[in-house]
Amino acid sequence: MRLLTGFLSGLVFGVGLVISGMSNPAKVLNFLDILGPWDPSLAFVMGGASVTAFIGYRLAWRRPQPVFNPSFAVPTNRRIDAPLLLGAAIFGIGWGIGGFCPGPALTAIPLLAPGTLVFVPAMLIGLFLGTRSREAAARHATA
Amino acid sequence: MLPVVTTSFTPLASLLGGVLIGISTVMLMGLLGRIAGISGITLGALGSASDWGWRLAFLAGIIGAPLAVELVGGTVESTVSTNLVGMAVAGLLVGFGTGLGSGCTSGHGVCGLARLSPRSAAAVGVFMVTAVATVIVLRHAEIF
């Protein structure tokens, strides 16, 4: 059931990305280009997703545990630190260059655009390196 | 950088798509108790997470989505830059930044804001500003 839940959640997420226009970098860049041909559509994506999640999370948390797992795994770290801010800043620059964030880039794979097929492997390499840097910074901070 | 391609304002489709993303996020929390952060799910699926099974299944679903949309007669639009060096740099920055910053548009944006996490709110504020600034510099640098 966990595999099926994972697959169906991924499918619904991906269909949402396609329908909303999030998996189209041209639309994302026009959303970010507030001085150009501004397309505010993606504000509706973020709004619709966040409000739905806000309400749904509170319904889900009324149960003592999730349906197919023994406990909820929710991040507990509340510290706003340098790796968080630096990482977010670097991510934003890459998002502004390519118009892809991780989910839409994965969803766009089967369309086989050369730019997507270059972006995704580079993103995976970056994800490993960035995670290693975060772990190294955490070790340094506690040492 | 992609040449400017005009796109039309699609508030209803975007709202519907956003609600679907939200429903997927709630499914993961209610059924598995997990955060729908794509960078984190990807890392766990390809790395050493003990619960990599559902993560890999999630990735199969998200990659299969355009095929499902086309199967029911929908169209999938994705206009991607053909500057492959630029896309490689963009991919590295997006991957590195989300790894270092513990999340992306979904984990910090959707799930984090829904949890009212101050960490995620800070991350969203920072990446929105640098993303907008990057596009403005790349498209309108002559104004500076």
XYZ file of C-alpha atoms in Angstrom:
287
model
C 0.000 0.000 0.000
C 2.920 2.325 0.680
C 4.212 1.817 -2.867
C 0.754 2.402 -4.350
C 0.283 5.515 -2.188
C 3.668 6.803 -3.316
C 2.886 6.184 -6.978
C -0.603 7.736 -6.880
C 0.622 10.768 -4.916
C 3.399 11.275 -7.471
C 0.922 10.937 -10.340
C -1.520 13.468 -8.840
C 1.376 15.835 -8.072
C 2.711 15.542 -11.635
C -0.722 16.022 -13.242
C -1.098 19.117 -11.050
C 2.244 20.429 -12.306
C 1.222 19.839 -15.950
C -2.294 21.345 -15.670
C -1.076 24.362 -13.694
C 1.633 25.251 -16.224
C 4.403 24.803 -13.655
C 6.153 22.233 -15.870
C 6.471 24.841 -18.638
C 9.647 26.915 -18.021
C 8.382 29.648 -20.381
C 5.431 30.204 -18.022
C 7.590 30.082 -14.894
C 10.043 32.652 -16.295
C 7.161 34.946 -17.291
C 5.840 34.656 -13.727
C 9.234 35.640 -12.331
C 9.665 38.459 -14.907
C 7.686 41.146 -13.102
C 9.112 43.822 -15.442
C 8.281 41.916 -18.640
C 5.274 39.986 -20.008
C 4.196 39.166 -16.461
C 2.025 36.049 -16.197
C 0.665 35.865 -12.623
C -0.833 32.366 -13.115
C 1.690 30.632 -10.889
C 0.584 32.653 -7.866
C -2.667 30.675 -8.200
C -0.686 27.401 -8.176
C 1.152 28.310 -4.987
C -2.021 29.689 -3.403
C -4.181 26.688 -4.331
C -1.550 24.178 -3.211
C -0.666 25.888 0.087
C -4.261 26.507 1.179
C -5.294 22.925 0.281
C -2.272 21.558 2.168
C -2.894 23.866 5.157
C -6.478 22.599 5.575
C -5.675 18.974 4.678
C -2.707 18.747 7.062
C -4.888 19.781 9.978
C -7.448 17.115 9.081
C -4.668 14.497 8.699
C -3.111 15.412 12.071
C -6.410 14.741 13.888
C -5.527 11.056 13.644
C -2.907 9.786 16.098
C -0.829 8.364 13.229
C -0.839 8.166 9.420
C -2.814 5.308 7.854
C 0.104 3.206 6.584
C 2.992 4.257 8.881
C 3.476 4.280 12.668
C 4.189 8.022 12.965
C 4.227 11.405 11.254
C 7.700 12.571 10.190
C 7.652 16.365 10.261
C 10.821 18.501 10.347
C 11.493 19.840 13.853
C 14.391 22.187 13.047
C 13.159 25.784 13.407
C 16.534 27.535 13.229
C 17.025 29.938 10.325
C 20.722 29.357 9.617
C 23.295 30.159 6.943
C 23.002 26.902 4.915
C 19.216 27.418 4.652
C 19.486 31.011 3.408
C 22.524 30.437 1.163
C 20.948 27.298 -0.300
C 17.639 29.072 -0.977
C 19.493 31.965 -2.654
C 21.467 29.597 -4.930
C 18.333 27.608 -5.760
C 16.508 30.803 -6.747
C 19.297 31.808 -9.145
C 19.170 28.398 -10.860
C 15.351 28.552 -10.992
C 15.579 31.996 -12.625
C 18.061 30.773 -15.252
C 16.294 27.562 -16.294
C 12.678 28.063 -15.224
C 12.686 24.600 -13.641
C 12.476 23.654 -9.984
C 12.948 19.945 -9.095
C 9.369 18.609 -9.457
C 8.567 20.159 -12.844
C 11.983 19.132 -14.211
C 11.235 15.484 -13.351
C 7.723 15.725 -14.795
C 9.116 17.150 -18.060
C 11.502 14.181 -18.602
C 9.210 12.143 -20.931
C 8.794 15.155 -23.236
C 12.505 14.640 -24.012
C 13.473 18.291 -24.556
C 17.310 18.396 -24.731
C 17.410 21.206 -22.138
C 15.455 19.035 -19.669
C 17.660 16.004 -20.294
C 20.743 18.106 -19.467
C 19.110 19.859 -16.501
C 17.982 16.749 -14.588
C 21.340 14.895 -14.301
C 23.080 18.183 -13.398
C 20.401 18.735 -10.734
C 20.976 15.268 -9.252
C 24.756 15.868 -9.057
C 24.089 19.251 -7.448
C 21.637 17.699 -4.986
C 24.261 15.213 -3.761
C 26.941 17.908 -3.460
C 24.600 20.377 -1.745
C 23.419 17.759 0.753
C 27.036 16.788 1.524
C 27.900 20.460 2.071
C 24.965 20.849 4.457
C 26.045 17.766 6.429
C 29.651 19.025 6.528
C 28.467 22.445 7.765
C 26.360 20.760 10.469
C 29.366 18.692 11.630
C 31.511 21.837 11.663
C 28.884 23.695 13.706
C 28.656 20.986 16.374
C 32.430 20.268 16.494
C 18.332 31.770 -21.117
C 15.092 31.126 -22.944
C 14.042 33.862 -25.403
C 10.838 35.534 -24.205
C 7.861 33.378 -25.162
C 4.520 34.970 -24.328
C 2.186 32.792 -22.264
C -1.469 33.364 -21.506
C -2.895 34.006 -18.037
C -4.572 30.771 -16.879
C -5.926 31.404 -13.377
C -8.466 28.549 -13.349
C -6.163 25.834 -14.738
C -3.369 27.007 -12.448
C -5.668 27.033 -9.410
C -6.935 23.525 -10.282
C -3.366 22.279 -10.759
C -2.367 23.858 -7.467
C -5.255 22.160 -5.643
C -4.140 18.793 -7.127
C -0.598 19.429 -5.845
C -2.120 20.231 -2.455
C -4.197 17.018 -2.496
C -1.077 14.956 -3.296
C 0.707 16.675 -0.407
C -2.157 15.806 1.971
C -2.233 12.179 0.687
C 1.441 11.771 1.603
C 0.889 13.258 5.073
C -2.379 11.469 5.876
C -1.420 8.055 4.498
C 2.376 7.912 4.978
C 3.017 10.791 7.381
C 5.623 12.269 5.064
C 6.420 15.730 3.641
C 5.951 16.079 -0.143
C 9.301 17.744 -0.793
C 10.493 16.727 -4.239
C 14.204 17.339 -3.648
C 14.080 15.359 -0.390
C 12.051 12.503 -1.903
C 14.476 12.312 -4.850
C 17.526 12.294 -2.608
C 16.035 9.556 -0.440
C 15.001 7.475 -3.460
C 18.474 7.556 -5.009
C 20.442 7.647 -1.769
C 20.467 5.554 1.323
C 17.027 6.229 2.856
C 15.654 3.029 4.387
C 12.176 3.836 3.057
C 13.244 4.318 -0.552
C 10.403 2.198 -1.982
C 7.529 4.712 -1.787
C 9.945 7.470 -2.838
C 10.880 5.651 -6.034
C 7.179 4.925 -6.670
C 6.428 8.659 -6.176
C 9.107 9.558 -8.749
C 7.634 7.007 -11.194
C 4.246 8.704 -10.742
C 5.544 12.245 -11.203
C 7.508 11.235 -14.335
C 4.530 9.287 -15.703
C 2.124 12.215 -15.248
C 2.529 13.849 -18.705
C 1.925 10.481 -20.336
C -1.277 10.083 -18.286
C -2.426 13.587 -19.310
C -1.787 12.829 -22.991
C -3.504 9.460 -22.652
C -6.767 11.172 -21.702
C -6.433 13.636 -24.590
C -4.785 16.562 -22.822
C -1.842 18.539 -24.146
C 1.405 19.085 -22.293
C 3.245 22.341 -22.869
C 6.897 22.685 -21.954
C 9.070 25.209 -23.781
C 12.635 24.677 -22.574
C 15.759 26.682 -23.370
C 18.038 25.107 -25.982
C 21.122 26.636 -24.359
C 22.442 23.373 -22.944
C 25.341 24.964 -21.042
C 22.889 27.336 -19.390
C 20.553 24.457 -18.507
C 23.436 22.429 -17.036
C 24.468 25.393 -14.867
C 20.825 25.946 -13.869
C 20.446 22.275 -12.934
C 23.607 22.289 -10.817
C 22.507 25.445 -8.966
C 18.963 24.153 -8.382
C 20.273 20.806 -7.098
C 23.042 22.303 -4.955
C 20.800 25.014 -3.525
C 17.956 22.662 -2.598
C 20.430 20.185 -1.085
C 22.176 22.857 0.994
C 18.915 24.612 1.876
C 16.992 21.401 2.732
C 14.144 21.919 0.285
C 12.655 23.427 -2.832
C 9.390 24.973 -4.022
C 7.363 22.003 -2.773
C 9.033 21.195 0.561
C 9.532 24.792 1.687
C 6.897 26.428 -0.529
C 3.827 24.212 -0.264
C 4.452 21.927 2.751
C 6.504 24.405 4.792
C 4.039 27.263 4.411
C 1.152 24.890 5.212
C 2.978 23.928 8.429
C 3.592 27.652 9.171
C 7.328 26.885 9.461
C 9.425 30.044 9.946
C 12.420 28.284 8.333
C 10.430 27.557 5.193
C 8.940 31.068 5.093
C 12.488 32.496 5.195
C 13.637 30.124 2.435
C 10.647 30.999 0.212
C 11.273 34.729 0.682
C 14.943 34.340 -0.271
C 14.484 32.101 -3.314
C 11.632 34.218 -4.704
C 13.806 37.338 -4.478
C 16.892 35.753 -6.093
C 14.780 34.082 -8.809
C 13.030 37.336 -9.749
C 16.355 39.227 -9.597
C 18.036 36.626 -11.851
C 15.312 36.848 -14.502
C 15.383 40.655 -14.406
C 19.172 40.730 -14.800
C 19.148 38.191 -17.641
C 16.233 39.792 -19.517
C 16.479 43.491 -18.697
C 20.156 44.072 -17.819
C 20.203 47.181 -19.996
C 18.022 48.996 -17.471
C 20.885 48.998 -14.954
